[in-house]
mmCIF file of C-alpha atoms in Angstrom:
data_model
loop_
_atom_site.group_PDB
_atom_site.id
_atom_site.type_symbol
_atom_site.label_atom_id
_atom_site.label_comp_id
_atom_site.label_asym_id
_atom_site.label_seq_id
_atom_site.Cartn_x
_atom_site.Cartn_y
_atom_site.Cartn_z
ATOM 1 C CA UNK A 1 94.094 19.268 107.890
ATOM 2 C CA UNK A 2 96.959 21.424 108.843
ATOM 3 C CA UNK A 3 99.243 22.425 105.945
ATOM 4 C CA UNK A 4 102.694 22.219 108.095
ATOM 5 C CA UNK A 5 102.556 18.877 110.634
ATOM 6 C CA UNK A 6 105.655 17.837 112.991
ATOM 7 C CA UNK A 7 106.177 14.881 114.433
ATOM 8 C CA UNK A 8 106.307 14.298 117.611
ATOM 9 C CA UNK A 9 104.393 16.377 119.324
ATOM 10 C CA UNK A 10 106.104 16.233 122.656
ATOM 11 C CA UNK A 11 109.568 13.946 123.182
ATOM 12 C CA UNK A 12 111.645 12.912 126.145
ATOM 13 C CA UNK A 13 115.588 11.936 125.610
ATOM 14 C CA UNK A 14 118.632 11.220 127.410
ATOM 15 C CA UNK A 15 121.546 13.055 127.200
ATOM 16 C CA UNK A 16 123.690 12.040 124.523
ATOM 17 C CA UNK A 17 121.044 10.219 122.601
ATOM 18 C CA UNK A 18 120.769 11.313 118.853
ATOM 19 C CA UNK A 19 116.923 12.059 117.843
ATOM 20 C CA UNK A 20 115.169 13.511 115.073
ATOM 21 C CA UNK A 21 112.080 15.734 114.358
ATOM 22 C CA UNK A 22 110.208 15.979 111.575
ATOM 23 C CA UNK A 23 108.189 18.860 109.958
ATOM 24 C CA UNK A 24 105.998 18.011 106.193
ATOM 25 C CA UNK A 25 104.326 20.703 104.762
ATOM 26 C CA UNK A 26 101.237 20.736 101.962
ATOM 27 C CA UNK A 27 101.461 24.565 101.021
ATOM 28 C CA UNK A 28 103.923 23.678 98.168
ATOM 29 C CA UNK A 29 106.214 26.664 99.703
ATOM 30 C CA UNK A 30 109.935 26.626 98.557
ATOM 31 C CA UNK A 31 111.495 27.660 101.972
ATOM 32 C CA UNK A 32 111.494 25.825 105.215
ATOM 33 C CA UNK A 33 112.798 26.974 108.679
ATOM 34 C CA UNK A 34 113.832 25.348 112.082
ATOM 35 C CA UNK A 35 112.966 28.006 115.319
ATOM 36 C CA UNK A 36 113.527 27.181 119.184
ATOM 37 C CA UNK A 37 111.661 28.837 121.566
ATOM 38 C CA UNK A 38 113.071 28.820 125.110
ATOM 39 C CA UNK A 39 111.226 31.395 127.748
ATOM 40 C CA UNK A 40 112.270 34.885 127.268
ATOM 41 C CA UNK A 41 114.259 34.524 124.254
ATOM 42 C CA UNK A 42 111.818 34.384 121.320
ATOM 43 C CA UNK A 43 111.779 32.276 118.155
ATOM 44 C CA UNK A 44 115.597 31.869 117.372
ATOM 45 C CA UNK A 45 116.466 30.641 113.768
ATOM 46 C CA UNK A 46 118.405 27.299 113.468
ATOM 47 C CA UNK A 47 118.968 26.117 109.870
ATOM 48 C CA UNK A 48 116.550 26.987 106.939
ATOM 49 C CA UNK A 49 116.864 25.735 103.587
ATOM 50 C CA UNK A 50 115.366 27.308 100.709
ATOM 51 C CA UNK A 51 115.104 24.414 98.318
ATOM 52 C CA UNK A 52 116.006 20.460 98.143
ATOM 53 C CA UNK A 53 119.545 21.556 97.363
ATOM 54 C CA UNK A 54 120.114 24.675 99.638
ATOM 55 C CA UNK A 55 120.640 24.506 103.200
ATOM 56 C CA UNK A 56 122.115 27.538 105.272
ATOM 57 C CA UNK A 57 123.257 28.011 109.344
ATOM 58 C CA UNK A 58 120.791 29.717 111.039
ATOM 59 C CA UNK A 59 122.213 32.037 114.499
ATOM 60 C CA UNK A 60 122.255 28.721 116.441
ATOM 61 C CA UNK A 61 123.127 26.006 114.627
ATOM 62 C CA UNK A 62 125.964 24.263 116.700
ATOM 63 C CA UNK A 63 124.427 20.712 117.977
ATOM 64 C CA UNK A 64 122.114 20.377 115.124
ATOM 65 C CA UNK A 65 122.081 19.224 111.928
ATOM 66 C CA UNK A 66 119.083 19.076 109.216
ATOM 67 C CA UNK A 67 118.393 17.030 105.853
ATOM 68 C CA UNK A 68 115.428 18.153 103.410
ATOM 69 C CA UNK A 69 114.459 15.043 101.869
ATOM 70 C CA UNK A 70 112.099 16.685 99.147
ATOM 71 C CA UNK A 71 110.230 19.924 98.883
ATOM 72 C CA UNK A 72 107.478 18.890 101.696
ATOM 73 C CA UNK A 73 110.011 17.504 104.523
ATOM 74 C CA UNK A 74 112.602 19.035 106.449
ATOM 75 C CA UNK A 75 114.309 16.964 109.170
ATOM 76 C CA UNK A 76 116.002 18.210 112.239
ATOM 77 C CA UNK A 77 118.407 16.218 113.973
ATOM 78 C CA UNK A 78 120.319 16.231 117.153
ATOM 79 C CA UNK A 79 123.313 14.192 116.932
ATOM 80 C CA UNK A 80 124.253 14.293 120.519
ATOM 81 C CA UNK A 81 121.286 15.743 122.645
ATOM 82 C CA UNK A 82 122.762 17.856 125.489
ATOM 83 C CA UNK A 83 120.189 19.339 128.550
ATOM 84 C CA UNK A 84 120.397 22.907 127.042
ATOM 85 C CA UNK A 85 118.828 21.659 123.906
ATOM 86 C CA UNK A 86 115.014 21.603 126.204
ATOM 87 C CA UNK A 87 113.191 23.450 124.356
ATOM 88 C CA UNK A 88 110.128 24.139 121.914
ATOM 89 C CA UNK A 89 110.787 23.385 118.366
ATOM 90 C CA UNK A 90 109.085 25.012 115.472
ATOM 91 C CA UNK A 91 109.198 24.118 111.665
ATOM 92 C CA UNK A 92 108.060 27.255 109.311
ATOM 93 C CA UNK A 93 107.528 27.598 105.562
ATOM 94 C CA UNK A 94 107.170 30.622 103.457
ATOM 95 C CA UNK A 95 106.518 31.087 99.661
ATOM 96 C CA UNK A 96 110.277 31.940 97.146
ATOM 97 C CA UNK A 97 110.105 35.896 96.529
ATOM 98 C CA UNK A 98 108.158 38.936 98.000
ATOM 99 C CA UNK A 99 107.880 39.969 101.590
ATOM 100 C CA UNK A 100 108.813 37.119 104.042
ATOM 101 C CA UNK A 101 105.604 35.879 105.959
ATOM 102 C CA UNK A 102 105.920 32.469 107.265
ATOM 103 C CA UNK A 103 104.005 29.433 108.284
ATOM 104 C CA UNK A 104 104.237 27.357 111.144
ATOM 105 C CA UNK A 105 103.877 23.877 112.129
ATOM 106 C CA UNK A 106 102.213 23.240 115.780
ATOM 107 C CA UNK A 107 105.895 22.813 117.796
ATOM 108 C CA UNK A 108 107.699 19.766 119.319
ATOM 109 C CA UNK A 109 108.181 20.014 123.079
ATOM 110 C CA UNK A 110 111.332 18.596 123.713
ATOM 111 C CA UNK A 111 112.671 17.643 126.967
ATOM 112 C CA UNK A 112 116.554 16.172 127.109
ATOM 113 C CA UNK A 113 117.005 15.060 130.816
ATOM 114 C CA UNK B 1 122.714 40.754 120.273
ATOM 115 C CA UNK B 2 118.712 41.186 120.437
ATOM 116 C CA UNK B 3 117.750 43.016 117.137
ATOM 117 C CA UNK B 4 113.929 43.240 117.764
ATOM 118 C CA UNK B 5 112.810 43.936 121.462
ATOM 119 C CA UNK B 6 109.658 43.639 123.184
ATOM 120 C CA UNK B 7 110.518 45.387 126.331
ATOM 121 C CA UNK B 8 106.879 44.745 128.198
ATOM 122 C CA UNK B 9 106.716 40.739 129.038
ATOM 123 C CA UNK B 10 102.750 41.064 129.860
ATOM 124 C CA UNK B 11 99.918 43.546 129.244
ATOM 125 C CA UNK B 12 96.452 43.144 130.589
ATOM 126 C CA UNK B 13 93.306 45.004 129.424
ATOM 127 C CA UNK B 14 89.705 44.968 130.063
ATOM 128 C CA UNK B 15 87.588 43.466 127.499
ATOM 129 C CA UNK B 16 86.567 46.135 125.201
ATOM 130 C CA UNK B 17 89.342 48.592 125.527
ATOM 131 C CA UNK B 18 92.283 49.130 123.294
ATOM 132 C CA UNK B 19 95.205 47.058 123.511
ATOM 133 C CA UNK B 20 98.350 48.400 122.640
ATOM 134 C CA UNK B 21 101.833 46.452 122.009
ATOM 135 C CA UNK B 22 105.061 47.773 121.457
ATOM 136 C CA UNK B 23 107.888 46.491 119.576
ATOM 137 C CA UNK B 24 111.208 48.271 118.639
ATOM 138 C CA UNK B 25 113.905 47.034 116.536
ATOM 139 C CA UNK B 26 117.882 48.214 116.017
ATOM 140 C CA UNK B 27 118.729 47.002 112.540
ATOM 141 C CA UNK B 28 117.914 50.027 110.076
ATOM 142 C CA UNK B 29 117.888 47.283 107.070
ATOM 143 C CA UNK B 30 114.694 45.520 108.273
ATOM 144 C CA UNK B 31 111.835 47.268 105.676
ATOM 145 C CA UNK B 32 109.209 44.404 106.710
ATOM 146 C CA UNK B 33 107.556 44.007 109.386
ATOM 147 C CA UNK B 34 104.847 41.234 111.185
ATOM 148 C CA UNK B 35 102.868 40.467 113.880
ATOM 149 C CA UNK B 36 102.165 36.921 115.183
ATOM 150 C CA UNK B 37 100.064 35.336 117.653
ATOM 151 C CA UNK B 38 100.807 32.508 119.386
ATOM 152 C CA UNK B 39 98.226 30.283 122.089
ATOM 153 C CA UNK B 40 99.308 27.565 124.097
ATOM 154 C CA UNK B 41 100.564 24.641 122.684
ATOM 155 C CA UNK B 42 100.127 26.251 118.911
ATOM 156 C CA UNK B 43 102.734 27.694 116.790
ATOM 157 C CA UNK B 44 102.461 31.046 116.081
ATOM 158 C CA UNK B 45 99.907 32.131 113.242
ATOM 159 C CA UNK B 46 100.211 35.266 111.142
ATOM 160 C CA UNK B 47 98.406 37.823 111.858
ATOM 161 C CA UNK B 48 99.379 41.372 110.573
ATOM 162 C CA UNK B 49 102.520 42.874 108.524
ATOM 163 C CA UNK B 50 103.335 46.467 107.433
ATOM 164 C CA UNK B 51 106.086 47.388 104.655
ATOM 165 C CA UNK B 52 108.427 50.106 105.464
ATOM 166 C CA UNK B 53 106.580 52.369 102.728
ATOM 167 C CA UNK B 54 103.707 52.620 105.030
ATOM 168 C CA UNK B 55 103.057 54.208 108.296
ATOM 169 C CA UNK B 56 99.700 52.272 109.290
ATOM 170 C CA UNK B 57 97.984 49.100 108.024
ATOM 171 C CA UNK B 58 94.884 48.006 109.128
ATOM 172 C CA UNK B 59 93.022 44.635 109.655
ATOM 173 C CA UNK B 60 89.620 44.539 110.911
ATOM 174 C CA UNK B 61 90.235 44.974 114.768
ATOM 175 C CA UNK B 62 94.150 45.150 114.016
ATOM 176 C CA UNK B 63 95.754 48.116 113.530
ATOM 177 C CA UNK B 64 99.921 48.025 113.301
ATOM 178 C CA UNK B 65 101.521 51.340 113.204
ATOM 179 C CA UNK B 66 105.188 51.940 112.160
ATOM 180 C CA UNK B 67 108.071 55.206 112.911
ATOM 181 C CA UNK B 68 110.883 54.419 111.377
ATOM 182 C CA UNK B 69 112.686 56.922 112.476
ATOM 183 C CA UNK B 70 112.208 55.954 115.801
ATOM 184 C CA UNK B 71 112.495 52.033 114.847
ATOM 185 C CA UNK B 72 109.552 51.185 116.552
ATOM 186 C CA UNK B 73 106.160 49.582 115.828
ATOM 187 C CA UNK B 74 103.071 48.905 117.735
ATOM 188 C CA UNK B 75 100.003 46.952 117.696
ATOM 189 C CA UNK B 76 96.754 48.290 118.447
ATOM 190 C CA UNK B 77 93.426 45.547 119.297
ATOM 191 C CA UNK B 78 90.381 47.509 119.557
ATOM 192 C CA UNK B 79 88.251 46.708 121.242
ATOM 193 C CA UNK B 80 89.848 43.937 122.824
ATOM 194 C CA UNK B 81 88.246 40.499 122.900
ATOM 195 C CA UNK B 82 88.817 37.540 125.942
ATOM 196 C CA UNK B 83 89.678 35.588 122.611
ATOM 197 C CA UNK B 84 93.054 37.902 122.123
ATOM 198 C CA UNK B 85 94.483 36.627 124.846
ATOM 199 C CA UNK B 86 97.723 35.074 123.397
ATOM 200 C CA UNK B 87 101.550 35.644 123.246
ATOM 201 C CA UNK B 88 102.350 38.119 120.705
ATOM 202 C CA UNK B 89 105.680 38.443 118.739
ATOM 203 C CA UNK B 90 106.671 40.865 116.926
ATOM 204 C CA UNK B 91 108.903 40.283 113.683
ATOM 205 C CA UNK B 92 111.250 41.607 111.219
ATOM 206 C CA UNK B 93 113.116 40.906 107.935
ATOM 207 C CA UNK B 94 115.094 42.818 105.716
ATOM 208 C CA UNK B 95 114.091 42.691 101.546
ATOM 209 C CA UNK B 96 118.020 41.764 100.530
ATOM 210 C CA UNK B 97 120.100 38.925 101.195
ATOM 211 C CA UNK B 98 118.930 35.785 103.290
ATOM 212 C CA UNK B 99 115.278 37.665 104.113
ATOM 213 C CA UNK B 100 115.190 36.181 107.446
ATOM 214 C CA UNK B 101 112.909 36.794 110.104
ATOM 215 C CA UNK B 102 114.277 38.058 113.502
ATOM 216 C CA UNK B 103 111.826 37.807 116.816
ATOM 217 C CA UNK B 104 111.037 39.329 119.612
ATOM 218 C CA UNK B 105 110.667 38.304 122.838
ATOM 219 C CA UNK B 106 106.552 38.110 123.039
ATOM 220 C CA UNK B 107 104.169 40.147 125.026
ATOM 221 C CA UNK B 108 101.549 38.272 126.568
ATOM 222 C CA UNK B 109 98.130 39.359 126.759
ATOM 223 C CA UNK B 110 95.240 38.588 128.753
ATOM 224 C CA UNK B 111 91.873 40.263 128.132
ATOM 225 C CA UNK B 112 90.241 40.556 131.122
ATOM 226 C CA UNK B 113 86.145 40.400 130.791
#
């Protein structure tokens, strides 16, 4: 079984429809991150939250919004889905302390049309 | 403003020769650094990291090599398998404050056999 899921897989929206993606995680890590990947950009960091009660802007966080409903889940939410927000999604975890190495989840295609 | 660049978008090498990836970074605070590997329709898995005390680590086949006083790190596959052939990103994080990882853009690599 993988130890960080997200659900969906793969969605399809309309612009200004508000939708959510999920990541859950079974590593018992602290920290969880939100990434999009859009071609020739790399992995850029949306929010991350490094427990229940800590959430921080990542360097794209306008349009989003996130809610970590226990250690395991972390939520990302579009309130307002806009075309420029196609992209691949990634959730990531990493372990409190030490050198950062993190985990990802499989990715959410999303496609706002 | 990109603070980790992968300036080479695609590298192909014949199976059994060395691959070698490049990766160079501006921020003089990052003192750890990763490699990931990503296939299609996978997130990216972990797959080597070097601390800023060290010039070399190696894995196995893997072999990341780091001048910080040129800010640059490469990868080196040898020998190179058809089963390498993945995007590659390189990472970075600096040990105070938020400990964030910053991306590259990804090098993709096909092993030819």
């Amino acid at each position: 079984d993988a130890d960080v899921t997200q659900t969906p897989r793969n969605r399809i929206t309309k612009t200004g429809k508000r939708i959510m993606l999920e990541c859950s995680q079974t590593k018992g890590h602290d920290r969880m991150y939100w990434y999009r990947q859009d071609p020739g950009l790399g992995l850029r960091l949306i929010y991350y939250s490094f427990d229940v009660k800590d959430i921080n802007k990542g360097e794209i966080s306008d349009g989003y919004s996130v809610s970590r409903q226990a250690q395991a889940k972390f939520s990302l939410s579009l309130e307002s889905a806009i075309p420029n927000q196609t992209a691949l999604y990634f959730c990531a975890t990493s372990v409190a302390g030490g050198p950062e190495t993190q985990y990802f989840g499989p990715g959410t295609r999303l496609l706002v049309l | 403003d990109q603070q980790v660049k992968q300036n080479s978008p695609s590298l192909s090498v014949q199976e059994g020769r060395i691959s070698i990836l490049n990766c160079d970074y501006t921020n003089s605070m990052f003192d750890y650094f990763l490699w990931y590997k990503k296939y299609p329709a996978e997130g990216p898995t972990f797959l080597i990291s070097i601390s800023s005390i060290k010039d070399k680590n190696e894995d196995g086949r893997f072999t990341v090599f780091l001048n910080k006083s040129a800010k640059h790190l490469s990868l080196h596959i040898v020998p190179s398998q058809p089963g390498d052939s993945a995007v590659y990103f390189c990472a970075a994080s600096a040990q105070t404050g938020a400990n964030n990882l910053f991306f590259g853009t990804g090098t993709r690599l096909t092993v030819i056999p």
